XYZ file of C-alpha atoms in Angstrom:
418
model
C 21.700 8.049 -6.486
C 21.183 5.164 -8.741
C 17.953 4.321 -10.791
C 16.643 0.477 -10.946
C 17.272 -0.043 -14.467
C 21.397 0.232 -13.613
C 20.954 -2.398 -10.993
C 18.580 -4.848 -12.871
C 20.614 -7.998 -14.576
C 23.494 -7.319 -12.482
C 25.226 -10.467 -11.182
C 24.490 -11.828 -7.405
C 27.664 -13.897 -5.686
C 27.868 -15.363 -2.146
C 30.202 -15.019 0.286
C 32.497 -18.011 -1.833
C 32.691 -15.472 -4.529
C 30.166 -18.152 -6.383
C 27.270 -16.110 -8.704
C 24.069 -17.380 -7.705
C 22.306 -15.299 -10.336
C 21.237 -11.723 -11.288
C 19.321 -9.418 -9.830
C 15.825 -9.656 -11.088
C 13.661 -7.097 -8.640
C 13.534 -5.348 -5.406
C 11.344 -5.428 -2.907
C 9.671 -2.798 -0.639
C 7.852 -2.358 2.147
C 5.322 -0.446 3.195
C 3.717 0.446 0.042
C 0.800 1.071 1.271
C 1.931 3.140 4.205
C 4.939 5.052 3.884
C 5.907 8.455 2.108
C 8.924 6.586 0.674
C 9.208 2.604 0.749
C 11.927 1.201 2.017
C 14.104 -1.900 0.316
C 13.944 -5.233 2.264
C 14.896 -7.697 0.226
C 16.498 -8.635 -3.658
C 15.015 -11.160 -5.992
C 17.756 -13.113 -7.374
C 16.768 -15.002 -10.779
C 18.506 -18.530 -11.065
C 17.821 -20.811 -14.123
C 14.097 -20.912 -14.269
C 13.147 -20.374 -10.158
C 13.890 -17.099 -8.624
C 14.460 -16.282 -4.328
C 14.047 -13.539 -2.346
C 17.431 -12.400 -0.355
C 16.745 -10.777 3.040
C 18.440 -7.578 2.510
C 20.101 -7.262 5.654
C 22.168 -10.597 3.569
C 23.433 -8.603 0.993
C 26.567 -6.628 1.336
C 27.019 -4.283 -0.777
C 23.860 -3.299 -3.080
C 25.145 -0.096 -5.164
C 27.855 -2.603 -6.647
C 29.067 -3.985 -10.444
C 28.694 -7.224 -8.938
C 25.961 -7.693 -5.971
C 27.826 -9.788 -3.050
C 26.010 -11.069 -0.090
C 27.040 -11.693 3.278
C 26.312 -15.449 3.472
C 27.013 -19.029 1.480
C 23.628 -19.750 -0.701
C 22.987 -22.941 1.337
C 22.553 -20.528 4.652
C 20.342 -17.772 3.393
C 16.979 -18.177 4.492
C 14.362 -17.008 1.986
C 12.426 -14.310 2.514
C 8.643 -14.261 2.320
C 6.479 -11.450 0.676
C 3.120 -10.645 2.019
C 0.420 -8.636 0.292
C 1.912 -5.412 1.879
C 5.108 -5.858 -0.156
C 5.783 -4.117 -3.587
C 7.632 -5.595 -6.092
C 9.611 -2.198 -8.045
C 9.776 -4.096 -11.145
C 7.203 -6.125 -11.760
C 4.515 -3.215 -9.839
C 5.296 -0.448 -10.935
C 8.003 -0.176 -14.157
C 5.829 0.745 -16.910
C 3.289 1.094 -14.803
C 0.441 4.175 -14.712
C 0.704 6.019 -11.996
C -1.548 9.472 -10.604
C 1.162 12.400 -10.190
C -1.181 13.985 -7.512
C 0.813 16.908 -7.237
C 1.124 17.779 -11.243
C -2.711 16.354 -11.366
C -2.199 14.053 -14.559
C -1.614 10.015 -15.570
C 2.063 9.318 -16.616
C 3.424 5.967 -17.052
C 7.051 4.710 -14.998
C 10.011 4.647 -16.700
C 12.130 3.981 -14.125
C 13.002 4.630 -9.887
C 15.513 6.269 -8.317
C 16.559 4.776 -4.661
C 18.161 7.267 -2.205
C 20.264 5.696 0.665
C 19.388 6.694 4.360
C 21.819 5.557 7.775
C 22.667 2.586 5.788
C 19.006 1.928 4.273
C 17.416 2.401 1.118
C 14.371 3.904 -0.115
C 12.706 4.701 -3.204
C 12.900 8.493 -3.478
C 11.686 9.360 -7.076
C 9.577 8.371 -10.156
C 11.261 8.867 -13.382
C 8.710 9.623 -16.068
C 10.919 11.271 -19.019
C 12.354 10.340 -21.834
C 15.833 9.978 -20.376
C 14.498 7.671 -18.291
C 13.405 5.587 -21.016
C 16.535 5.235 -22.774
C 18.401 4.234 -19.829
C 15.683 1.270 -19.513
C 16.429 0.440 -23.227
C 20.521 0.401 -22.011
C 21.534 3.851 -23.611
C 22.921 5.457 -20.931
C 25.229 8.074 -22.329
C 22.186 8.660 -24.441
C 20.034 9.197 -21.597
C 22.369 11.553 -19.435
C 22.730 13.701 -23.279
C 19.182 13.638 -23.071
C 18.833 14.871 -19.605
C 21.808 17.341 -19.631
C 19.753 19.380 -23.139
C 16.417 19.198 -21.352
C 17.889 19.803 -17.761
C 15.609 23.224 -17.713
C 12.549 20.819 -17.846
C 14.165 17.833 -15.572
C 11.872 18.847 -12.885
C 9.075 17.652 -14.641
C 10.480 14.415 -15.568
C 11.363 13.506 -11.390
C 8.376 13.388 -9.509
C 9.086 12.645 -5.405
C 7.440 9.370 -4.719
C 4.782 10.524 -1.857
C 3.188 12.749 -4.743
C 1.755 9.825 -6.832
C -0.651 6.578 -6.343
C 0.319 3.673 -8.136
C -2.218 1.802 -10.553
C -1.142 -1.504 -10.904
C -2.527 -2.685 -14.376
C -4.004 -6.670 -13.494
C -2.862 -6.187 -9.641
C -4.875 -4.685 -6.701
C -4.846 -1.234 -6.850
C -2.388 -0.220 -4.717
C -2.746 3.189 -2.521
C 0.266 4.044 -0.547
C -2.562 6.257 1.797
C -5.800 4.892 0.297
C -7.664 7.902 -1.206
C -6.896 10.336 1.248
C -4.551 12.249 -1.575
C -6.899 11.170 -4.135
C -10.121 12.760 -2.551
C -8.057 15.741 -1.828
C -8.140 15.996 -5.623
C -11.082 18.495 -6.987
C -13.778 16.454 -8.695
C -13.029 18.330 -12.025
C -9.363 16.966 -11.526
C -10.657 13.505 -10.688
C -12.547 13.504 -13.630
C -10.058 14.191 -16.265
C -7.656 11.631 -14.606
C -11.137 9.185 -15.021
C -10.830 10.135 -18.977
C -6.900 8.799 -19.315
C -7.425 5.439 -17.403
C -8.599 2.281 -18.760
C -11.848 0.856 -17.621
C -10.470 -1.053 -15.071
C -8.034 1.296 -14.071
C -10.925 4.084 -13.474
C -13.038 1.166 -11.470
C -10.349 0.778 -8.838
C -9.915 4.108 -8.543
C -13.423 4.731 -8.166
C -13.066 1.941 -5.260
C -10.726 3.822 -3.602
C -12.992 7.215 -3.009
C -15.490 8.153 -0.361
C -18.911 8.387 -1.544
C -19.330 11.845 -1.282
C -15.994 12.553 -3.707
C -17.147 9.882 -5.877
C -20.454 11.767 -6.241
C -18.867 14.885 -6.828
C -16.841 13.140 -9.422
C -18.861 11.800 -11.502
C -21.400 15.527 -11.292
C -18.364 16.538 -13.373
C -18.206 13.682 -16.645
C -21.046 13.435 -19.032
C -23.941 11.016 -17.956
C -23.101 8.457 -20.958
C -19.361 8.388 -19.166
C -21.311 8.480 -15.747
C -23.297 4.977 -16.681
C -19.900 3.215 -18.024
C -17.929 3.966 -14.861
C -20.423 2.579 -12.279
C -21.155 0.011 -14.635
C -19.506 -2.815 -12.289
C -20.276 -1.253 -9.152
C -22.641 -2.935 -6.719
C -26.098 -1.627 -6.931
C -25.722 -0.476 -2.880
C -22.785 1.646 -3.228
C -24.545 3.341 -6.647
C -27.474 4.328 -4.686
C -25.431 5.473 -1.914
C -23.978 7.803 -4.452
C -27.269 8.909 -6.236
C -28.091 10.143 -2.826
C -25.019 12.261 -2.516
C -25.746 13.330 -6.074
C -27.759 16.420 -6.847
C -31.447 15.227 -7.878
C -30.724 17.077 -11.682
C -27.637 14.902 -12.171
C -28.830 11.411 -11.088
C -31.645 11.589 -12.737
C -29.600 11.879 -15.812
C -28.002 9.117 -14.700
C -30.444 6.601 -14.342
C -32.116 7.998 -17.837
C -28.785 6.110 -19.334
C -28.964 2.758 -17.427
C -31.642 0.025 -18.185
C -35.020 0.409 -17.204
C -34.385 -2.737 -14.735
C -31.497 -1.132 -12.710
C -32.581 2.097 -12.692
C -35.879 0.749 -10.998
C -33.858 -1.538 -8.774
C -31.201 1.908 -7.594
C -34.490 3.972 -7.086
C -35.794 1.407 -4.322
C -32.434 1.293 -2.561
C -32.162 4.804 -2.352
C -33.950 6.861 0.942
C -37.597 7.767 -0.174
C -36.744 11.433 0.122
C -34.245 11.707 -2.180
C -35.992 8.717 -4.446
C -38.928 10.948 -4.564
C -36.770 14.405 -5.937
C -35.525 12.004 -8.644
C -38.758 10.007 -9.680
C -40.156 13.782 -10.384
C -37.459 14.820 -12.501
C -37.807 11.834 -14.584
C -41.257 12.415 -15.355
C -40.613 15.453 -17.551
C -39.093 15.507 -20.994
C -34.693 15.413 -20.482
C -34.776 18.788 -22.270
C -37.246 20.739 -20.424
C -37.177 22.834 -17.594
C -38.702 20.118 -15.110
C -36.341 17.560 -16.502
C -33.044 19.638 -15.548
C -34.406 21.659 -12.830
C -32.618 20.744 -9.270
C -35.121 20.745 -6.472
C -32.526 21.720 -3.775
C -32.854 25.311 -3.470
C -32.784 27.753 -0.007
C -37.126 28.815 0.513
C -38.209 31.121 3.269
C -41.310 32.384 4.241
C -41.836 36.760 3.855
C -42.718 36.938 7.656
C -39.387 36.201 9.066
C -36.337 38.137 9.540
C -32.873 38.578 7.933
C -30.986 37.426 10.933
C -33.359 34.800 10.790
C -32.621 33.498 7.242
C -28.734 33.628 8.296
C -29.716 30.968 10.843
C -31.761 28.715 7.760
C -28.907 28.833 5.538
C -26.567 27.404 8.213
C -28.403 24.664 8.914
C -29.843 24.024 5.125
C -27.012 25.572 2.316
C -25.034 22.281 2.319
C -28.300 20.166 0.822
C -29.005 23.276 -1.667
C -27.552 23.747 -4.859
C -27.094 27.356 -4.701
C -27.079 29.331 -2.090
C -26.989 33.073 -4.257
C -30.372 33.045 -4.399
C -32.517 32.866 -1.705
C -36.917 32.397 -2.814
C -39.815 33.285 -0.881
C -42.586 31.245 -0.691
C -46.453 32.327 0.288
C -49.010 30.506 0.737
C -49.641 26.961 -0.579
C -45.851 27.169 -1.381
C -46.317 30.003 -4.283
C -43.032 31.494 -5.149
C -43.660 35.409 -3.733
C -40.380 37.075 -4.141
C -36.159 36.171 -4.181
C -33.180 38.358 -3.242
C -29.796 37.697 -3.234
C -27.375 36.484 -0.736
C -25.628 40.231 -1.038
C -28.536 41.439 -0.702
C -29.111 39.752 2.647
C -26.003 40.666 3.921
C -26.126 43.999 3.436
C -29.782 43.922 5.440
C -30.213 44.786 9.038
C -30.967 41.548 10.935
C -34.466 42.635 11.945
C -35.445 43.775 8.751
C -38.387 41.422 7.597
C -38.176 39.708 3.961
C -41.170 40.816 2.813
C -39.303 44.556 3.505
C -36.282 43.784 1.800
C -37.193 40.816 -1.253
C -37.537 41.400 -4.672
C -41.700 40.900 -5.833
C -41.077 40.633 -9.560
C -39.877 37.112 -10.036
C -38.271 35.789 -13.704
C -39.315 32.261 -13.497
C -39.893 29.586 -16.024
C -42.660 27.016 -16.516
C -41.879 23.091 -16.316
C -42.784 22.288 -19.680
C -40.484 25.468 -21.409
C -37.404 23.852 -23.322
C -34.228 24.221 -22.108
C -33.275 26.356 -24.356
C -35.669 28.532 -23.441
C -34.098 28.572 -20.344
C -31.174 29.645 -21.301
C -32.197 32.230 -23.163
C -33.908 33.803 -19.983
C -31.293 33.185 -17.785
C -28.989 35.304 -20.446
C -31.408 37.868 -21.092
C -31.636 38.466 -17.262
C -27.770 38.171 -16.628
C -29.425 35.012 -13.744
C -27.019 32.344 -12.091
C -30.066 30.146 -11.791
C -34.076 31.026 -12.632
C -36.893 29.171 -10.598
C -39.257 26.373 -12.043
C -43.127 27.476 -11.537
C -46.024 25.248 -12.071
C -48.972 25.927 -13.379
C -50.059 28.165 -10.406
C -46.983 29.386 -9.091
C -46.258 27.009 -6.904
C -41.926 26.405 -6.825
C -40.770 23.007 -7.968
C -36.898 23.705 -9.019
C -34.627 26.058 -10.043
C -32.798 25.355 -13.024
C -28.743 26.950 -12.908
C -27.007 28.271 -15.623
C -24.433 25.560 -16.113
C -27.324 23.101 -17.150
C -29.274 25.762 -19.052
C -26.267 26.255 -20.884
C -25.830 22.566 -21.727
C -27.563 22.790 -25.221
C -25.649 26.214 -26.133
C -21.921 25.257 -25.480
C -19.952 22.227 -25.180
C -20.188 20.078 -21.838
C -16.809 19.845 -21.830
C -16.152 23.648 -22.086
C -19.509 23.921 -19.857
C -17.592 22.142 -16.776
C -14.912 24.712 -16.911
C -16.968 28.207 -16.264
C -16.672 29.206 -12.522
C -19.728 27.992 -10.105
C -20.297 31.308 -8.618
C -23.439 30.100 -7.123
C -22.151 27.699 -5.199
């Protein structure tokens, strides 16, 4: 099947046998909506103006010479809308999101494949051979391709596996997000880290709020406070809510005292409230990375009755491996585990089955402090006492561990707790 670069510059005649011009573009449609856009019309470059052919005018496309059907004077122009993509001028040396290989790599060039007498873009060419062909080295490009033909795979990538970025154009999402947010936050995030600022904003524009929460949970808070830099202050506090409390507050700690005051009044009270307290403690203690979403029963109920507690409250909690028991005037009493629960009869109380002697740490011990407990006690997270026992957080080992290894290594240890 050819690629675009063999058909670019290629002369255009009418039906007089006359050259109009040369083939400057192609034009798809349905960019934005199908697996594999189909071709609907040639730019033809004359002098210093340019027209779009309908392609149902041109004869033959897949030719030395391109002829059309009609004389010049009777083709009617065709007009682009905002749905159209331009192969060329869109997307050649553009970035695009393999979403299948998870990673940024830029267009070299596009193969068409030809369907009942129609023709659609089938593949992105991203490799070298692709390249040289571009540059008008073709037997260099197919000596290229035949030596690394064990690896060509990973130079073709099928079209309906990638979004396009378009560098100063729209971003353009053949199925807006819905690829992209299948995309684990950890994944989204490293493709965040190989765009440009502008790129990453339109990308960002293109998630739910939920993924984009998600997302950014997974880049440092420095990165966090450049990416939503541009963003409109309702959609930020939309995604502080989504955020876990720990997180956002480290968040707003990087924007200016102004915004951050201005996101905190947007946001519901409840949540508002979880991050206004996190903020009051030092960034390095254990009240200033605690999360306050954590799974709290009370000793007098029942294990089948927990089961029914976690299904209606373990999506809003961090972790769910730990379940804490509080007495009265909400003093932490006891924890066991979520094993631990399952292996209990159903009408077994809590206070029957829990475990009394609680490690905990106090709000004001550093964080690495916490760490140091939570390693000492093999713990996935520890809870955050006050100064009379009373629960305010838990604080897991991921953020503990903040201060001890890299973030970026950090990021990358399983979330058994979750």
């Amino acid at each position: 099947m050819p690629f675009i670069s063999e058909l670019i510059g290629r002369p255009v005649s009418d039906l007089d046998g006359e050259k109009v011009g040369e083939l400057k573009d192609l034009l798809a449609a349905g960019g934005a909506r199908m697996p594999h856009p189909k071709i609907i019309a040639i730019e033809v470059k004359q002098h210093r103006a340019s027209t779009l052919v309908p392609i149902v005018d041109v004869a033959v496309l897949i030719a030395p010479a391109i002829p059309l059907k009609k004389r010049w004077d009777e083709i009617m122009a065709y007009e682009s809308s905002s749905e159209d993509l331009f192969l060329v001028r869109d997307v050649l040396d553009k970035q695009i999101i393999d979403t299948n290989g998870v990673r940024v790599v830029r267009v070299n060039d596009l193969e068409l494949t030809r369907v009942s007498g129609e023709f659609f873009v089938a593949n992105v060419d991203i490799s070298g051979a692709g390249l040289l062909r571009r540059l008008g080295l073709p037997v260099f490009s197919r000596r290229l391709a035949s030596r690394l033909q064990h690896r060509a795979s990973g130079g073709i990538i099928s079209w309906d596996v990638v979004e396009l970025i378009a560098g100063d154009q729209p971003m353009r999402l053949k199925v807006p997000g819905e690829k992209i947010s299948d995309l684990h936050p950890a994944d989204l995030a490293e493709i965040l880290s190989d765009l440009t600022r502008q790129e990453s904003s339109k990308l960002l524009d293109a998630l739910d709020v939920k993924t984009l929460a998600n997302t950014l949970e997974e880049v440092e808070p420095e990165f966090q406070a450049s990416l939503i830099q541009q963003m409109p202050d309702e959609r930020v506090a939309d995604v502080l809510e989504e955020m876990s409390p720990d997180e956002a507050a480290d968040l707003l700690a990087e924007l200016p005292e102004e915004r951050s005051q201005e996101l905190l009044r947007l946001m519901e009270d409840e949540e508002a409230e979880d991050v206004i307290k996190l903020l009051a403690y030092p960034e390095d203690s254990a009240g200033g990375i605690m999360n306050t979403e954590f799974i709290a029963v009370t000793p007098e109920i029942t294990a089948e009755q927990v089961l029914a507690v976690l299904r209606r409250d373990a999506e809003e909690a961090e972790t769910v491996y730990y379940i804490y028991v509080q007495g009265a005037e909400e003093r932490l009493v006891g924890v066991f585990s979520l094993r631990e629960l399952v292996l209990t009869k159903p009408d077994t109380l809590v206070s029957d089955f829990m475990e009394t002697r609680v490690v905990t740490v106090d709000l004001e011990d550093s964080q690495e402090e916490c760490a140091q407990v939570i390693s000492k006690y093999n713990l996935l997270a520890v809870p955050v006492v006050d100064q009379i026992g009373r629960m305010q957080g838990i604080v897991t080992a991921d953020d503990a561990l903040d201060k001890i290894i890299p973030t970026a290594w950090k990021k990358r240890l399983p979330r058994m707790y979750h």
